[in-house]
PDB file of C-alpha atoms and ligand atoms in Angstrom:
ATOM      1  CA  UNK A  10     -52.872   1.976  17.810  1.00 59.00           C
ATOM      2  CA  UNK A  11     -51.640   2.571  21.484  1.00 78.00           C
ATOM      3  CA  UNK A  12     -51.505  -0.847  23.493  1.00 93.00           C
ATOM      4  CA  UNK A  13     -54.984  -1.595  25.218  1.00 98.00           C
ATOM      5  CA  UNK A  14     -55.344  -0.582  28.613  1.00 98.00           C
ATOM      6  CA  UNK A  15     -58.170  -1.710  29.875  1.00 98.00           C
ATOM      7  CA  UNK A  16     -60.751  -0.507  32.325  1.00 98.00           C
ATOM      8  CA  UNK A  17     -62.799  -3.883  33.633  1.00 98.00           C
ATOM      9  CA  UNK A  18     -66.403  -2.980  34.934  1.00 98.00           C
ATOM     10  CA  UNK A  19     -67.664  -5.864  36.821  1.00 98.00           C
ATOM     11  CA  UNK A  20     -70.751  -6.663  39.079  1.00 97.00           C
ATOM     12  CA  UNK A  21     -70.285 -10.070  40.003  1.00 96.00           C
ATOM     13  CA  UNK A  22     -67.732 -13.127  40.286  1.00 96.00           C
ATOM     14  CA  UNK A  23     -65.209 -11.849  37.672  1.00 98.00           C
ATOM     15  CA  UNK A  24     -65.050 -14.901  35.554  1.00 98.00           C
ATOM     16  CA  UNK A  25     -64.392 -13.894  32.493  1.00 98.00           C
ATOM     17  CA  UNK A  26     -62.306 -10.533  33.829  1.00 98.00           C
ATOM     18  CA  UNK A  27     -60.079 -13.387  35.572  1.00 98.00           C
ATOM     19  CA  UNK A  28     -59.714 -15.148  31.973  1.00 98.00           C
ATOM     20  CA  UNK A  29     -59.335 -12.291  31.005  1.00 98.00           C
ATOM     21  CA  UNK A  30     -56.149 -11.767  33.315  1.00 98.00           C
ATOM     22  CA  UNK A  31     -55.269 -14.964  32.703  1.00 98.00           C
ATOM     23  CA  UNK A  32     -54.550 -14.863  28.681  1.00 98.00           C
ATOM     24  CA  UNK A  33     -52.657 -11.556  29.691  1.00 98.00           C
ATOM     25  CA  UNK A  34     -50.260 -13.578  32.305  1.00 97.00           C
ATOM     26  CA  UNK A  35     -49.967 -16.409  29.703  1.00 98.00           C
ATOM     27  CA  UNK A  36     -48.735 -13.836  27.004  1.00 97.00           C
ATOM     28  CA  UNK A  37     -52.072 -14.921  24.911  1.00 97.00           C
ATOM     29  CA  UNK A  38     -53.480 -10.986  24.662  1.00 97.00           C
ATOM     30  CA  UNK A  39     -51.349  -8.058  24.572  1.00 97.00           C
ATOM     31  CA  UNK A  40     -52.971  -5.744  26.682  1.00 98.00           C
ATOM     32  CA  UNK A  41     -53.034  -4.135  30.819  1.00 98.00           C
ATOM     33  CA  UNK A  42     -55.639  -4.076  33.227  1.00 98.00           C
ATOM     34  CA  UNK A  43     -55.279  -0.517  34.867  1.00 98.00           C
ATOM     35  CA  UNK A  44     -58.095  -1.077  37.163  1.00 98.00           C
ATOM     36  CA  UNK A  45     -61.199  -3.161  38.172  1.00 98.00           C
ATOM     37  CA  UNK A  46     -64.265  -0.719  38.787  1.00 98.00           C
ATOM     38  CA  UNK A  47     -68.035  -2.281  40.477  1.00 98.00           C
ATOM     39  CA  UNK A  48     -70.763  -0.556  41.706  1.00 97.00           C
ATOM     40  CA  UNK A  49     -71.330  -3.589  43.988  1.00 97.00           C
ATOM     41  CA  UNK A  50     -68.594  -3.377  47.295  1.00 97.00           C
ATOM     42  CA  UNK A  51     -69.004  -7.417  47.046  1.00 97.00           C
ATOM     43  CA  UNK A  52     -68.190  -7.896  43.846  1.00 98.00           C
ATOM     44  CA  UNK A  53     -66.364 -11.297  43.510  1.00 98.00           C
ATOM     45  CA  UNK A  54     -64.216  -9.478  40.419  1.00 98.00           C
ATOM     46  CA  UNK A  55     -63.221  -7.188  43.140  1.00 98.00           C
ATOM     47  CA  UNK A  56     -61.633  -9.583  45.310  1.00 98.00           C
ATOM     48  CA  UNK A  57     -59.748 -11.377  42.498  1.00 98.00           C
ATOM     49  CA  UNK A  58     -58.678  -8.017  41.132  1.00 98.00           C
ATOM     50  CA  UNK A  59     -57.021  -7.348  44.710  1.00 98.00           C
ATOM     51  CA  UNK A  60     -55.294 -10.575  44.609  1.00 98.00           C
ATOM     52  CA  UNK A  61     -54.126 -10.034  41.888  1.00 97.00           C
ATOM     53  CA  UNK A  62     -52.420  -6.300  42.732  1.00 98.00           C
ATOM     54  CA  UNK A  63     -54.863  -4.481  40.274  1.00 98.00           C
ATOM     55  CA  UNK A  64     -56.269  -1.435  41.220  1.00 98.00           C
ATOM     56  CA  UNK A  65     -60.063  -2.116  42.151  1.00 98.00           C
ATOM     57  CA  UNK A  66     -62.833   0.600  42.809  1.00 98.00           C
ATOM     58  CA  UNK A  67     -65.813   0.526  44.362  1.00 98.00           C
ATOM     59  CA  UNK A  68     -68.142   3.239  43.392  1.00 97.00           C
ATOM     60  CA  UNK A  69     -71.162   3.871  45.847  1.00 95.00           C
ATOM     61  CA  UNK A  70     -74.653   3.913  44.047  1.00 91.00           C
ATOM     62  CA  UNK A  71     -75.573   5.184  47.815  1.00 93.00           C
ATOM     63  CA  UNK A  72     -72.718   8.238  47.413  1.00 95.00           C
ATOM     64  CA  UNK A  73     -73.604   8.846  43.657  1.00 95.00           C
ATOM     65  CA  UNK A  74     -77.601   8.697  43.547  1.00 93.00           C
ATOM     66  CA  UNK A  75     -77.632  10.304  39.963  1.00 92.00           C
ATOM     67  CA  UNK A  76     -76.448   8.089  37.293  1.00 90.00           C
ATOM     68  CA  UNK A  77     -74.650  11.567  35.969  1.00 90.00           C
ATOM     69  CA  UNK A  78     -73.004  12.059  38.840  1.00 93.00           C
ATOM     70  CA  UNK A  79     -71.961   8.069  38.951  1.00 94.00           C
ATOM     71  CA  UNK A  80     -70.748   8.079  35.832  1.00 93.00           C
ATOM     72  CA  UNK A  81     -68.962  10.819  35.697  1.00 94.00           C
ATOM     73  CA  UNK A  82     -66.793   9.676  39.048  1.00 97.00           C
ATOM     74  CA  UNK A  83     -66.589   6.556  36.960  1.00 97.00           C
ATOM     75  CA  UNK A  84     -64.794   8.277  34.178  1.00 96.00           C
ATOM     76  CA  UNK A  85     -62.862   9.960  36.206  1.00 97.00           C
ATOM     77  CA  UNK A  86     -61.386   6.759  37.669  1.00 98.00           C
ATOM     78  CA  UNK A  87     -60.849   5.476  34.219  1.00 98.00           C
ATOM     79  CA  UNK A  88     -58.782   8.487  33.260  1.00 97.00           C
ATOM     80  CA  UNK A  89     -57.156   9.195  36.204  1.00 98.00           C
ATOM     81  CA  UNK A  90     -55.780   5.010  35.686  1.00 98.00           C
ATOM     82  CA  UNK A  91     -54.977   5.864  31.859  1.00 98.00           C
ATOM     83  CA  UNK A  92     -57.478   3.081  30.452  1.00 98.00           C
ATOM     84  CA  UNK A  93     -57.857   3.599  27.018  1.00 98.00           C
ATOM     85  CA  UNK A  94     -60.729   0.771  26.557  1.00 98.00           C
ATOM     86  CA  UNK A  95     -63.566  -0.298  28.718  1.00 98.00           C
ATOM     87  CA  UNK A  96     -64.665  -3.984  29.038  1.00 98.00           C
ATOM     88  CA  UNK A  97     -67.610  -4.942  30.695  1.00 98.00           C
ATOM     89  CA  UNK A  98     -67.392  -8.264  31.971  1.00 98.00           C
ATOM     90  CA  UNK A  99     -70.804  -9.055  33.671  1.00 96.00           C
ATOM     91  CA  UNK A 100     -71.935  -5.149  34.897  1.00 96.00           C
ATOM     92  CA  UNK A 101     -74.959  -4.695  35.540  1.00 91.00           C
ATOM     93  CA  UNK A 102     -75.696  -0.777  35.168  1.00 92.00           C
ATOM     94  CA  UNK A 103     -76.476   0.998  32.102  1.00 90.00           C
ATOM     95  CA  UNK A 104     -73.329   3.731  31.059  1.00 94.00           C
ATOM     96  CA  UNK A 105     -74.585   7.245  31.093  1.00 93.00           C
ATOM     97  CA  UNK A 106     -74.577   8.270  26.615  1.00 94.00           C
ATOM     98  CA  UNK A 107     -71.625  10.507  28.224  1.00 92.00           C
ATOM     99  CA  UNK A 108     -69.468   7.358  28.547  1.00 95.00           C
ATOM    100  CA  UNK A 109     -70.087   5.748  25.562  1.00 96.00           C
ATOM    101  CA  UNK A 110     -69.865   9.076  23.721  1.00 94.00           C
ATOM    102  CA  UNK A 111     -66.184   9.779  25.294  1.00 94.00           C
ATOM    103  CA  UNK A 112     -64.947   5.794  24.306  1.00 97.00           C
ATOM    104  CA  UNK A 113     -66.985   5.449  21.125  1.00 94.00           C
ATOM    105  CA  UNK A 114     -66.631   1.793  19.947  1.00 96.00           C
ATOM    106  CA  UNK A 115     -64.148   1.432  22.569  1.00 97.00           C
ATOM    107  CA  UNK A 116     -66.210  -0.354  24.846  1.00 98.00           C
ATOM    108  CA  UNK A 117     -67.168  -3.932  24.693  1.00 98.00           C
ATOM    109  CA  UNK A 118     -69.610  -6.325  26.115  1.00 98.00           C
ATOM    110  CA  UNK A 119     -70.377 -10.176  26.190  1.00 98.00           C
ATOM    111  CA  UNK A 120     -73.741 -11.663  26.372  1.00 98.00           C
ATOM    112  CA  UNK A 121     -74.398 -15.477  26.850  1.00 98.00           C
ATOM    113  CA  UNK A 122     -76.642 -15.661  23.764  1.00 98.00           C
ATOM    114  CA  UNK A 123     -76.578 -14.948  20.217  1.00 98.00           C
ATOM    115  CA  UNK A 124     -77.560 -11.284  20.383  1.00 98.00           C
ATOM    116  CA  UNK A 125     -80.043  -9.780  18.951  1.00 98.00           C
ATOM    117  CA  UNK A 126     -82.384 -13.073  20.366  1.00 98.00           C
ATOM    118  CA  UNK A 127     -82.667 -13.099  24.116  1.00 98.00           C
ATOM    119  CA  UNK A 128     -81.084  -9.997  24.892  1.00 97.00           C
ATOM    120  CA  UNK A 129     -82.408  -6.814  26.518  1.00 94.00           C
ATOM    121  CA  UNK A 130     -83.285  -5.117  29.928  1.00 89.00           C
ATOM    122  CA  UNK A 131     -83.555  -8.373  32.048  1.00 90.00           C
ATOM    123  CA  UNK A 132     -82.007 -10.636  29.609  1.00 95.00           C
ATOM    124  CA  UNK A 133     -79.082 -11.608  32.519  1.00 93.00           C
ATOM    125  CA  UNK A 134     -77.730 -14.473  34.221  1.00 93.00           C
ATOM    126  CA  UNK A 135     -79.650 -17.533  34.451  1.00 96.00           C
ATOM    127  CA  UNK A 136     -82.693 -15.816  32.901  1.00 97.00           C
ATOM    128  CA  UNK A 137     -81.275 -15.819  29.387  1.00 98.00           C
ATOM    129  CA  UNK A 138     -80.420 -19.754  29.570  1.00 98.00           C
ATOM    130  CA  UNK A 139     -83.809 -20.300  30.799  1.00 98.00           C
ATOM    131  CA  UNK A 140     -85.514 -18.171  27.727  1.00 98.00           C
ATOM    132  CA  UNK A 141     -83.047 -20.292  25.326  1.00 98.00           C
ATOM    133  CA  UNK A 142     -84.322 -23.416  27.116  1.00 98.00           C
ATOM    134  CA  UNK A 143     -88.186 -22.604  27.137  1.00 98.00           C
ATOM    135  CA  UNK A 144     -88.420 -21.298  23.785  1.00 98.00           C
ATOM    136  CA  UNK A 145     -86.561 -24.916  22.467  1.00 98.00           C
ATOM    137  CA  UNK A 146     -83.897 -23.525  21.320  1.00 98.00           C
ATOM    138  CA  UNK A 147     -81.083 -26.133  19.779  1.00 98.00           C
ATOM    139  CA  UNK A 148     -78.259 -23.738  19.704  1.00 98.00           C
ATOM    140  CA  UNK A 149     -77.483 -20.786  21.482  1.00 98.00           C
ATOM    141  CA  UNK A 150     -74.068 -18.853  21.988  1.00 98.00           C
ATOM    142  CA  UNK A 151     -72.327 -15.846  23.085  1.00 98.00           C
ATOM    143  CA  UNK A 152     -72.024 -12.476  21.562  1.00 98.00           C
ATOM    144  CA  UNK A 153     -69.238 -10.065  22.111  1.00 98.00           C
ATOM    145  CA  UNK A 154     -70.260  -6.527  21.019  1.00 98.00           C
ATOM    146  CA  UNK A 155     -69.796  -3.030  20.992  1.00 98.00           C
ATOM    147  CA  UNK A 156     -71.989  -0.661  23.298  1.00 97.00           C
ATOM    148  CA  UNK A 157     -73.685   1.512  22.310  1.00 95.00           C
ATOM    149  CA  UNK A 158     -76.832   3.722  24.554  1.00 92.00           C
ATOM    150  CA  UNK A 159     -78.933   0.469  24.712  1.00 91.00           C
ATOM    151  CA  UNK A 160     -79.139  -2.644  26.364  1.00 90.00           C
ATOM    152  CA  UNK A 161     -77.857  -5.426  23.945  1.00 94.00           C
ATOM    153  CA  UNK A 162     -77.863  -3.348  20.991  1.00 95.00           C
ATOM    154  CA  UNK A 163     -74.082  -2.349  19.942  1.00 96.00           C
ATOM    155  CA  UNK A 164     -72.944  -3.994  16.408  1.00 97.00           C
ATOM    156  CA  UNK A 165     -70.931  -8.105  17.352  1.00 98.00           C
ATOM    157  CA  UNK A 166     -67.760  -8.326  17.006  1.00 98.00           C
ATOM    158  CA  UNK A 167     -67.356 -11.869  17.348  1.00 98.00           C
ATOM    159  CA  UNK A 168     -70.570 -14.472  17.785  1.00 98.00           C
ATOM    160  CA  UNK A 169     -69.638 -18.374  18.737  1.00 98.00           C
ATOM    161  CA  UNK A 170     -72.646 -20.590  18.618  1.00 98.00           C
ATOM    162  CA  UNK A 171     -72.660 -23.597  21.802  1.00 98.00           C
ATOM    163  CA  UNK A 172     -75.285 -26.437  21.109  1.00 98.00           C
ATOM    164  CA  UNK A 173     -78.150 -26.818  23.689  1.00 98.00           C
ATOM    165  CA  UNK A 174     -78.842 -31.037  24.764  1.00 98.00           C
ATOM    166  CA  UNK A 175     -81.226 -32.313  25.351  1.00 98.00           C
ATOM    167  CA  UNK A 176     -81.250 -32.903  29.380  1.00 98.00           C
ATOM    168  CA  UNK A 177     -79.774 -29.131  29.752  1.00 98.00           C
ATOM    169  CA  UNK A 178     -81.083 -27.242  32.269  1.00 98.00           C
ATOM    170  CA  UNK A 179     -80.226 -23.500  32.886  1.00 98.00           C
ATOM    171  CA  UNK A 180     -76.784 -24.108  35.031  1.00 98.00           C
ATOM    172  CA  UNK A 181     -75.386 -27.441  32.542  1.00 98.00           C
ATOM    173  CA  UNK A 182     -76.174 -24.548  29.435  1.00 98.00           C
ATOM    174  CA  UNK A 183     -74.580 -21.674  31.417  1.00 98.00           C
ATOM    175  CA  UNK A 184     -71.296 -23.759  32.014  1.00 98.00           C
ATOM    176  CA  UNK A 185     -71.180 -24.836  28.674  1.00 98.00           C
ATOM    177  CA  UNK A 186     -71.272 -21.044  27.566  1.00 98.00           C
ATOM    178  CA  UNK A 187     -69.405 -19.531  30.216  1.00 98.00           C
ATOM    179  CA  UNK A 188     -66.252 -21.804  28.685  1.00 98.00           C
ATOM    180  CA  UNK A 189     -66.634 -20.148  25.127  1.00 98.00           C
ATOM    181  CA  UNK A 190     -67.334 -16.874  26.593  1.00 98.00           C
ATOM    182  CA  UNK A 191     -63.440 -16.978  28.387  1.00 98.00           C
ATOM    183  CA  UNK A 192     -62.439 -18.104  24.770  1.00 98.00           C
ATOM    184  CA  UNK A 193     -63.934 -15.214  23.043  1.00 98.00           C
ATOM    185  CA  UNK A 194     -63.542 -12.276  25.073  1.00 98.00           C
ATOM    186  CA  UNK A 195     -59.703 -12.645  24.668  1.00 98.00           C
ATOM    187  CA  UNK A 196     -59.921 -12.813  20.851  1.00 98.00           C
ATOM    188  CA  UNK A 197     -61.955 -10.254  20.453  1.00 98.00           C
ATOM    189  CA  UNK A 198     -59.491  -8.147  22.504  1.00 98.00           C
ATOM    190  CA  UNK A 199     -56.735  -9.178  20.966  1.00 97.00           C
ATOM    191  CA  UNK A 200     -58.694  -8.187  17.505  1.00 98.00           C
ATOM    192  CA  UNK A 201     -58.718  -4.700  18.904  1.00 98.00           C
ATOM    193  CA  UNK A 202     -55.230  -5.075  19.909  1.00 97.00           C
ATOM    194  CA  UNK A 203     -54.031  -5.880  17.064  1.00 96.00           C
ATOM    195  CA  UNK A 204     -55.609  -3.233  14.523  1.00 96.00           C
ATOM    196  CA  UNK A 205     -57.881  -6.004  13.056  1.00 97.00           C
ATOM    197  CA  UNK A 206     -61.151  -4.039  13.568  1.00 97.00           C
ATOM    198  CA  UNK A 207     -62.664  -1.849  11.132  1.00 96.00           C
ATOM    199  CA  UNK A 208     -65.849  -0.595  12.219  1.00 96.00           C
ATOM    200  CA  UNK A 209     -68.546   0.757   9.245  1.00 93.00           C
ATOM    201  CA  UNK A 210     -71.480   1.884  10.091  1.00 90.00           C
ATOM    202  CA  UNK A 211     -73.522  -1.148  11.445  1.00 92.00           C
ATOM    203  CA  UNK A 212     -70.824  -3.659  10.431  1.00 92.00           C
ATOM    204  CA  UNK A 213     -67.393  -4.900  12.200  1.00 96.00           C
ATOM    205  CA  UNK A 214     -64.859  -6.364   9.556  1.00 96.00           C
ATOM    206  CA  UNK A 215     -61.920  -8.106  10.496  1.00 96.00           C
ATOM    207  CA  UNK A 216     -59.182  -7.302   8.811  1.00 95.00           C
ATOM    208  CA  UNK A 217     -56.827 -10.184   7.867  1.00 91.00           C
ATOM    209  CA  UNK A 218     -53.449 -11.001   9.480  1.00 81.00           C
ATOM    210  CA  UNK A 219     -51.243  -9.886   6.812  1.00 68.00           C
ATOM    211  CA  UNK A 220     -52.965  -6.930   6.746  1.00 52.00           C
ATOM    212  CA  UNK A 221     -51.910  -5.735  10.362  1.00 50.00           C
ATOM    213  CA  UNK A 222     -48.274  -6.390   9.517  1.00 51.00           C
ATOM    214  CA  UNK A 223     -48.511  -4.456   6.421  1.00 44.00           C
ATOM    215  CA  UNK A 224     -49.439  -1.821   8.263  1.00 44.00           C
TER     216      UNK A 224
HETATM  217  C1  GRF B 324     -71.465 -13.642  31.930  1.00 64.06           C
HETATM  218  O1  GRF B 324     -72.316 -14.701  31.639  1.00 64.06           O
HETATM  219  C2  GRF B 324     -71.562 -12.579  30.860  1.00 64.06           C
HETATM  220  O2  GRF B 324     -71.885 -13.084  29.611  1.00 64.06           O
HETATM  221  C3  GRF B 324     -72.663 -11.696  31.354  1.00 64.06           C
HETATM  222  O3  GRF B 324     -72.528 -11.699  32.756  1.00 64.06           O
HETATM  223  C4  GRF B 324     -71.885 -12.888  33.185  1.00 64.06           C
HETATM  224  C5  GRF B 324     -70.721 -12.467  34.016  1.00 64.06           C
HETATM  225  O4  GRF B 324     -70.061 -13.568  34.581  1.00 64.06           O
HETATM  226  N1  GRF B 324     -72.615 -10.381  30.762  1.00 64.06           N
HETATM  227  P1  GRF B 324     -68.677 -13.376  35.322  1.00 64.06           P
HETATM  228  O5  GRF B 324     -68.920 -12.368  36.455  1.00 64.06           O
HETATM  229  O6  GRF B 324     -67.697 -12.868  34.332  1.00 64.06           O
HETATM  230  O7  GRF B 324     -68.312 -14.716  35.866  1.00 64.06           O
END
């Protein structure tokens, strides 16, 4: 498979597209970020992306009303950067079926829970740690997964579980799973990057090591 150039769409800070960066600069994941892309002109992953010399878009919701029209200037930033894999780090919006249809199971996402429990349309941010927390939960994790045209519902690729204490609150149990999230975003990548993944049907097998050098 061709190297992994990625496309990062980001709303917010840019956490985990900056560990993200990161485990590329440290050699850790073999892969290229051709361009940061938020529909939010303050986008903290915006900023970092510029410091960093990456290519970062803005793209209006104000200019492009219609989410056909959005997306479709969104794909046309991806291809005119020659991204060859989208990664959602912490984007808010919903991709148009057109987008997911044109990188089918080439576009992943990571949720601070253990998908398919507290997950959904307003399952983000501090409102999934607080669900975990009210319902009692003991453990909770994060799920990275494929995307598919619904919120939350694209097959895992990887799931880590994090424990919940007993005196957490929303923000200790965020910081506790943000950490694993900037662990498991790059090894799911590099999963990907290496050839590992074999998708079938509702299932994603991972492929032993030996089995990518045979290859
Ligand atoms: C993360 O918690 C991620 O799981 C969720 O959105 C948040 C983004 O955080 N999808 P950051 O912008 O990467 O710091």
């Amino acid at each position: 498979m061709a190297q992994l150039r990625l496309a990062v769409l980001a709303s917010g800070r840019g956490s985990n597209f900056e560990a993200i960066l990161k485990s590329i600069t440290s050699g850790k994941l073999k892969a290229t970020i051709q361009v940061v892309i938020s529909n939010k002109a303050s986008a903290g992953a915006l900023e970092i992306a510029r410091n960093y010399n990456i290519p970062a878009v803005h793209i209006s919701a104000k200019k492009f009303p219609e989410q056909e029209q959005f997306d479709e200037k969104l794909l046309a930033v991806v291809r005119e950067c020659q991204a060859n894999f989208i990664v959602l780090a912490g984007y808010l919006k919903m991709l148009s079926p057109a987008i997911i249809r044109a990188f089918k199971n080439r576009i992943l996402n990571i949720h601070p829970a253990l998908l398919p429990s507290f997950g959904g349309k307003g399952m983000y941010g501090h409102h999934v740690h607080q669900a975990v927390l009210d319902y009692g939960c003991k453990v909770t994790g994060v799920t990275v997964h494929l995307v598919d045209e619904k919120y939350d519902t694209g097959v895992p690729v990887l799931q880590r579980c994090v424990p919940v204490l007993d005196d957490d609150d929303a923000e200790s149990l965020a910081a506790r799973v943000l950490k694993i999230e900037h662990q498991i975003y790059t090894e799911a990548l590099q999963l990907f990057a290496d050839d590992r993944i074999e998708i079938i049907g509702r299932s994603v097998k991972i492929k032993s090591d030996e089995h990518s050098f045979s290859n």
